[in-house]
Amino acid sequence: MKWISFPKSATQPDISLLGGKGAALFHLFSSGFSVPDVFVVTTDAYERFVQQSGLREKINLELIRKVFNDMRWEEIWDTALRIHNLFQKTTMPDDLCDEILQAVAERSDNKRLVIRSSAPDEDRAAGSFAGLHESYVNVSGEEAILAAVKNVWSSLWSDRALLYRQELGLDVGSSTMAVVIQELVEGDSSGIVFSRSPNDKSEMIIEAAYGLNQGLIDGDIEPDRWVINRENSDQIRHTPPQSREFQFIRALHSGLKREKLEKEKVAVPPLTDRQIKEVADLGISLENEFDAAQDVEWT
């Protein structure tokens, strides 16, 4: 396939082709970690879309209306809106649509998907792009999949993303985007592990909530939080939320829905002591694998 990359075919994951998330997932797959079924719509596919459709030229025209670094917030907002509208009005090439849908059918047919941004500069050391680009959870059906891919591409040019790139002094004209497509895994609980606490490098932090991760990531659900001794994975302290009332789960057709927790879960943390140790050990293993502190979503 020309515009799609699979973990088994990428012996040396290339961030410029796969983006930060895609390259990291391929690395984990090749190292034997448990990774949900995944493939990447590469940055070459994005470039094919914007070049063949004439979008690249139109985007560049928007960016030269005024020196980008001199644009005020409201000017960036207007620019982002115009670029977003250009994406919505532009049709994806048939060969690109066919290849994406073929990859879905071969690996994830009839499965619910997570479609996520994976920009090459997303995980750069100088800044964090977390939450700036779009991701979609519980996507199914050909039209919805293709629309989600295009919306992820479009989010490269959101006002938030443009403002952040302006703050970092990045060349926005060279921005590009890969898209990660994964099988949706529904765990009883999900969370994030920070392999090194920003406050104390001898500690790690685990956050967890019932259901899927999106509520925790978006700030809609307050998680249970554990501070862990990195040396032996012992718990130092546990901070429960003010209340455990809701969880996010897969909606029937698409997206997520918030529902009340079952009574027996309200008074019980989403992780057992054994599971806390397993997540802590995973955090250490990932840090050793990448030779750097990691913050990783898990379920």
CSV table of C-alpha atoms in Angstrom, one decimal:
chain,number,residue,atom,x,y,z
A,1,MET,CA,0.0,0.0,0.0
A,2,LYS,CA,1.2,3.5,-0.9
A,3,TRP,CA,-0.4,5.7,1.7
A,4,ILE,CA,-0.7,3.3,4.6
A,5,SER,CA,1.9,1.9,6.9
A,6,PHE,CA,1.6,-1.2,9.1
A,7,PRO,CA,3.8,-2.1,12.2
A,8,LYS,CA,5.2,-5.3,10.7
A,9,SER,CA,6.4,-3.4,7.6
A,10,ALA,CA,8.1,-0.6,9.4
A,11,THR,CA,11.4,-2.0,10.8
A,12,GLN,CA,12.6,1.5,11.5
A,13,PRO,CA,9.7,3.7,12.5
A,14,ASP,CA,10.0,7.1,10.8
A,15,ILE,CA,8.5,10.0,12.7
A,16,SER,CA,8.4,12.2,9.6
A,17,LEU,CA,6.2,9.6,8.0
A,18,LEU,CA,4.2,8.2,11.0
A,19,GLY,CA,4.1,11.2,13.3
A,20,GLY,CA,5.0,11.0,17.0
A,21,LYS,CA,2.2,8.7,18.2
A,22,GLY,CA,2.4,6.4,15.2
A,23,ALA,CA,6.2,6.0,15.5
A,24,ALA,CA,5.9,5.3,19.2
A,25,LEU,CA,3.1,2.7,18.7
A,26,PHE,CA,5.1,0.9,16.0
A,27,HIS,CA,8.2,0.9,18.3
A,28,LEU,CA,6.1,-0.6,21.1
A,29,PHE,CA,4.7,-3.3,18.7
A,30,SER,CA,8.1,-4.3,17.5
A,31,SER,CA,9.4,-4.5,21.1
A,32,GLY,CA,6.7,-6.9,22.1
A,33,PHE,CA,4.4,-4.6,24.1
A,34,SER,CA,0.6,-5.2,23.9
A,35,VAL,CA,-0.7,-2.6,21.4
A,36,PRO,CA,-4.3,-2.6,20.0
A,37,ASP,CA,-4.4,-3.4,16.3
A,38,VAL,CA,-3.1,-0.3,14.5
A,39,PHE,CA,-2.1,1.2,11.2
A,40,VAL,CA,-1.1,4.7,10.1
A,41,VAL,CA,-2.3,6.9,7.3
A,42,THR,CA,1.1,8.5,6.6
A,43,THR,CA,2.1,12.1,6.1
A,44,ASP,CA,2.5,11.2,2.4
A,45,ALA,CA,-1.2,10.6,2.3
A,46,TYR,CA,-1.8,14.1,3.7
A,47,GLU,CA,0.6,15.6,1.3
A,48,ARG,CA,-1.1,13.8,-1.6
A,49,PHE,CA,-4.5,15.2,-0.5
A,50,VAL,CA,-3.4,18.8,-0.1
A,51,GLN,CA,-1.3,18.9,-3.2
A,52,GLN,CA,-3.6,17.1,-5.7
A,53,SER,CA,-6.7,19.1,-4.5
A,54,GLY,CA,-5.0,22.4,-4.6
A,55,LEU,CA,-5.4,22.9,-0.8
A,56,ARG,CA,-1.7,23.4,-0.3
A,57,GLU,CA,-1.7,26.5,-2.4
A,58,LYS,CA,-4.9,27.8,-0.8
A,59,ILE,CA,-3.4,27.3,2.7
A,60,ASN,CA,-0.2,29.1,1.7
A,61,LEU,CA,-2.3,32.0,0.4
A,62,GLU,CA,-4.1,32.2,3.8
A,63,LEU,CA,-0.8,32.2,5.6
A,64,ILE,CA,0.8,35.0,3.6
A,65,ARG,CA,-2.1,37.5,4.2
A,66,LYS,CA,0.1,38.8,7.0
A,67,VAL,CA,3.4,37.7,8.6
A,68,PHE,CA,2.2,34.7,10.7
A,69,ASN,CA,4.2,35.7,13.8
A,70,ASP,CA,2.7,39.1,13.7
A,71,MET,CA,-0.9,37.9,13.6
A,72,ARG,CA,-3.2,38.7,16.5
A,73,TRP,CA,-5.4,36.0,18.1
A,74,GLU,CA,-8.5,37.1,16.2
A,75,GLU,CA,-6.6,37.0,12.9
A,76,ILE,CA,-5.4,33.5,13.6
A,77,TRP,CA,-9.0,32.5,14.5
A,78,ASP,CA,-10.2,33.8,11.1
A,79,THR,CA,-7.4,32.1,9.3
A,80,ALA,CA,-8.1,28.8,11.0
A,81,LEU,CA,-11.8,29.0,10.2
A,82,ARG,CA,-11.2,29.7,6.5
A,83,ILE,CA,-8.8,26.8,6.3
A,84,HIS,CA,-11.2,24.5,8.1
A,85,ASN,CA,-13.9,25.4,5.6
A,86,LEU,CA,-11.6,24.7,2.7
A,87,PHE,CA,-11.0,21.1,4.1
A,88,GLN,CA,-14.7,20.5,4.5
A,89,LYS,CA,-15.4,21.5,0.9
A,90,THR,CA,-12.5,19.4,-0.6
A,91,THR,CA,-13.1,15.8,-1.7
A,92,MET,CA,-10.5,13.1,-0.8
A,93,PRO,CA,-9.0,11.4,-3.9
A,94,ASP,CA,-10.7,8.0,-4.8
A,95,ASP,CA,-7.4,6.0,-4.6
A,96,LEU,CA,-6.7,7.4,-1.2
A,97,CYS,CA,-10.2,6.6,0.1
A,98,ASP,CA,-10.0,3.1,-1.4
A,99,GLU,CA,-6.7,2.4,0.3
A,100,ILE,CA,-7.8,3.6,3.7
A,101,LEU,CA,-11.0,1.6,3.6
A,102,GLN,CA,-9.2,-1.5,2.3
A,103,ALA,CA,-6.8,-1.3,5.3
A,104,VAL,CA,-9.8,-1.0,7.6
A,105,ALA,CA,-11.5,-4.0,6.0
A,106,GLU,CA,-8.5,-6.2,6.1
A,107,ARG,CA,-7.6,-5.6,9.8
A,108,SER,CA,-10.5,-4.1,11.6
A,109,ASP,CA,-13.7,-4.9,9.6
A,110,ASN,CA,-16.8,-4.3,11.7
A,111,LYS,CA,-14.7,-3.2,14.7
A,112,ARG,CA,-15.1,0.1,16.4
A,113,LEU,CA,-12.1,2.4,15.8
A,114,VAL,CA,-10.2,5.2,17.5
A,115,ILE,CA,-8.8,7.7,14.9
A,116,ARG,CA,-6.1,9.9,16.3
A,117,SER,CA,-3.8,12.7,15.2
A,118,SER,CA,-0.1,12.0,14.9
A,119,ALA,CA,1.8,15.1,13.8
A,120,PRO,CA,5.6,14.8,13.4
A,121,ASP,CA,6.1,17.7,15.8
A,122,GLU,CA,3.5,16.5,18.4
A,123,ASP,CA,5.9,15.0,20.8
A,124,ARG,CA,8.8,17.3,20.5
A,125,ALA,CA,10.8,18.0,23.6
A,126,ALA,CA,10.2,21.8,23.4
A,127,GLY,CA,6.5,21.6,23.9
A,128,SER,CA,3.4,19.4,24.2
A,129,PHE,CA,0.7,19.3,21.6
A,130,ALA,CA,-1.5,17.2,23.8
A,131,GLY,CA,-5.2,18.0,23.1
A,132,LEU,CA,-4.5,20.5,20.3
A,133,HIS,CA,-5.4,18.1,17.4
A,134,GLU,CA,-8.6,16.1,17.0
A,135,SER,CA,-9.1,12.5,17.9
A,136,TYR,CA,-12.3,10.5,17.5
A,137,VAL,CA,-13.4,7.5,19.6
A,138,ASN,CA,-15.9,4.8,18.5
A,139,VAL,CA,-15.9,5.4,14.8
A,140,SER,CA,-17.5,2.9,12.4
A,141,GLY,CA,-18.8,3.0,8.8
A,142,GLU,CA,-16.9,4.0,5.7
A,143,GLU,CA,-18.2,7.6,5.5
A,144,ALA,CA,-17.6,8.3,9.2
A,145,ILE,CA,-14.0,6.8,9.0
A,146,LEU,CA,-13.1,9.0,6.0
A,147,ALA,CA,-14.7,12.1,7.6
A,148,ALA,CA,-12.7,11.5,10.8
A,149,VAL,CA,-9.4,11.2,8.9
A,150,LYS,CA,-10.1,14.5,7.1
A,151,ASN,CA,-11.1,16.2,10.3
A,152,VAL,CA,-7.9,15.1,12.0
A,153,TRP,CA,-6.0,16.6,9.0
A,154,SER,CA,-8.0,19.8,9.3
A,155,SER,CA,-7.2,20.1,13.0
A,156,LEU,CA,-3.6,20.7,12.1
A,157,TRP,CA,-4.9,24.2,11.2
A,158,SER,CA,-7.1,24.9,14.2
A,159,ASP,CA,-6.7,28.2,16.0
A,160,ARG,CA,-5.3,26.5,19.1
A,161,ALA,CA,-2.8,24.6,17.0
A,162,LEU,CA,-1.7,27.7,15.0
A,163,LEU,CA,-1.4,29.8,18.2
A,164,TYR,CA,0.8,27.1,19.8
A,165,ARG,CA,3.0,26.8,16.8
A,166,GLN,CA,3.3,30.6,16.8
A,167,GLU,CA,4.3,30.5,20.4
A,168,LEU,CA,7.0,27.9,19.7
A,169,GLY,CA,8.2,29.8,16.6
A,170,LEU,CA,7.6,26.8,14.2
A,171,ASP,CA,7.3,27.1,10.5
A,172,VAL,CA,3.6,26.5,10.0
A,173,GLY,CA,3.8,26.3,6.3
A,174,SER,CA,5.7,23.0,6.5
A,175,SER,CA,3.2,21.4,9.0
A,176,THR,CA,1.9,18.0,8.1
A,177,MET,CA,-0.1,15.2,9.7
A,178,ALA,CA,-0.3,11.4,9.9
A,179,VAL,CA,-3.4,9.6,11.3
A,180,VAL,CA,-3.4,6.6,13.6
A,181,ILE,CA,-6.2,4.2,13.2
A,182,GLN,CA,-6.6,1.7,16.0
A,183,GLU,CA,-9.1,-0.9,17.2
A,184,LEU,CA,-11.1,0.5,20.2
A,185,VAL,CA,-10.4,-1.5,23.3
A,186,GLU,CA,-13.0,-1.2,26.1
A,187,GLY,CA,-11.5,-1.8,29.5
A,188,ASP,CA,-13.4,-1.8,32.8
A,189,SER,CA,-11.0,1.1,33.8
A,190,SER,CA,-8.5,3.3,32.0
A,191,GLY,CA,-6.0,5.9,32.8
A,192,ILE,CA,-2.6,7.5,32.3
A,193,VAL,CA,0.8,6.7,33.9
A,194,PHE,CA,3.4,9.4,34.2
A,195,SER,CA,6.7,7.4,34.7
A,196,ARG,CA,8.3,10.4,36.5
A,197,SER,CA,6.5,12.9,38.6
A,198,PRO,CA,7.3,16.5,37.7
A,199,ASN,CA,7.5,17.3,41.4
A,200,ASP,CA,9.8,14.4,42.5
A,201,LYS,CA,11.8,12.3,40.0
A,202,SER,CA,11.9,9.4,42.5
A,203,GLU,CA,8.1,9.0,42.1
A,204,MET,CA,5.6,8.2,39.4
A,205,ILE,CA,1.9,9.1,39.1
A,206,ILE,CA,-1.0,6.9,38.1
A,207,GLU,CA,-4.4,8.3,37.3
A,208,ALA,CA,-7.4,6.0,36.6
A,209,ALA,CA,-11.1,6.2,36.2
A,210,TYR,CA,-13.8,3.7,35.3
A,211,GLY,CA,-14.7,3.3,31.7
A,212,LEU,CA,-12.8,4.8,28.8
A,213,ASN,CA,-10.1,7.4,29.0
A,214,GLN,CA,-11.7,10.3,27.2
A,215,GLY,CA,-13.5,11.7,30.2
A,216,LEU,CA,-10.3,11.8,32.2
A,217,ILE,CA,-8.3,13.4,29.3
A,218,ASP,CA,-11.0,16.0,28.6
A,219,GLY,CA,-11.3,16.9,32.3
A,220,ASP,CA,-14.9,15.7,32.6
A,221,ILE,CA,-14.1,13.1,35.2
A,222,GLU,CA,-11.9,13.5,38.2
A,223,PRO,CA,-9.6,10.4,38.5
A,224,ASP,CA,-8.3,8.5,41.4
A,225,ARG,CA,-4.6,9.4,41.7
A,226,TRP,CA,-1.7,7.3,43.1
A,227,VAL,CA,1.8,8.5,43.9
A,228,ILE,CA,4.2,5.5,43.5
A,229,ASN,CA,7.7,4.9,44.6
A,230,ARG,CA,9.7,4.2,41.4
A,231,GLU,CA,12.2,2.1,43.3
A,232,ASN,CA,9.8,-0.7,44.4
A,233,SER,CA,6.4,0.3,43.0
A,234,ASP,CA,5.0,0.7,46.5
A,235,GLN,CA,2.1,3.2,46.9
A,236,ILE,CA,3.1,6.4,48.7
A,237,ARG,CA,-0.4,7.9,48.8
A,238,HIS,CA,-3.8,7.6,47.1
A,239,THR,CA,-6.0,10.6,46.5
A,240,PRO,CA,-9.5,9.7,45.6
A,241,PRO,CA,-11.8,12.1,43.6
A,242,GLN,CA,-14.4,14.1,45.5
A,243,SER,CA,-16.9,11.6,44.1
A,244,ARG,CA,-17.1,8.7,41.7
A,245,GLU,CA,-20.4,9.1,39.9
A,246,PHE,CA,-20.0,8.7,36.2
A,247,GLN,CA,-18.0,6.9,33.5
A,248,PHE,CA,-17.7,7.3,29.7
A,249,ILE,CA,-18.5,4.2,27.6
A,250,ARG,CA,-19.0,3.5,23.9
A,251,ALA,CA,-22.3,4.9,22.6
A,252,LEU,CA,-24.5,2.5,20.5
A,253,HIS,CA,-23.7,4.0,17.1
A,254,SER,CA,-20.8,6.4,17.4
A,255,GLY,CA,-18.9,8.5,19.9
A,256,LEU,CA,-19.2,8.1,23.7
A,257,LYS,CA,-21.9,8.5,26.3
A,258,ARG,CA,-21.7,9.4,30.0
A,259,GLU,CA,-23.5,7.1,32.3
A,260,LYS,CA,-23.9,6.8,36.1
A,261,LEU,CA,-21.6,4.2,37.8
A,262,GLU,CA,-23.1,1.1,39.3
A,263,LYS,CA,-23.6,1.4,43.0
A,264,GLU,CA,-21.0,-1.2,43.9
A,265,LYS,CA,-18.3,0.8,42.0
A,266,VAL,CA,-19.0,4.2,43.6
A,267,ALA,CA,-17.1,3.4,46.8
A,268,VAL,CA,-14.3,1.3,45.2
A,269,PRO,CA,-11.2,2.6,43.4
A,270,PRO,CA,-11.0,1.6,39.7
A,271,LEU,CA,-7.7,-0.3,40.3
A,272,THR,CA,-6.8,-3.0,42.7
A,273,ASP,CA,-3.4,-3.0,44.4
A,274,ARG,CA,-2.2,-5.7,42.0
A,275,GLN,CA,-3.3,-3.7,39.0
A,276,ILE,CA,-1.6,-0.5,40.4
A,277,LYS,CA,1.7,-2.5,40.6
A,278,GLU,CA,1.2,-3.8,37.0
A,279,VAL,CA,0.7,-0.2,35.7
A,280,ALA,CA,3.7,1.0,37.6
A,281,ASP,CA,5.8,-1.8,36.2
A,282,LEU,CA,4.6,-0.9,32.8
A,283,GLY,CA,5.6,2.7,33.3
A,284,ILE,CA,9.1,1.7,34.2
A,285,SER,CA,9.4,-0.7,31.3
A,286,LEU,CA,8.2,2.0,28.8
A,287,GLU,CA,10.7,4.5,30.2
A,288,ASN,CA,13.5,2.0,29.9
A,289,GLU,CA,12.4,1.2,26.3
A,290,PHE,CA,12.5,4.8,25.2
A,291,ASP,CA,15.2,5.9,27.5
A,292,ALA,CA,13.1,8.9,28.6
A,293,ALA,CA,10.3,9.7,31.0
A,294,GLN,CA,6.9,8.7,29.5
A,295,ASP,CA,3.2,9.6,29.9
A,296,VAL,CA,1.1,6.8,28.4
A,297,GLU,CA,-2.6,6.1,28.2
A,298,TRP,CA,-3.6,2.5,29.1
A,299,THR,CA,-6.7,0.5,29.5
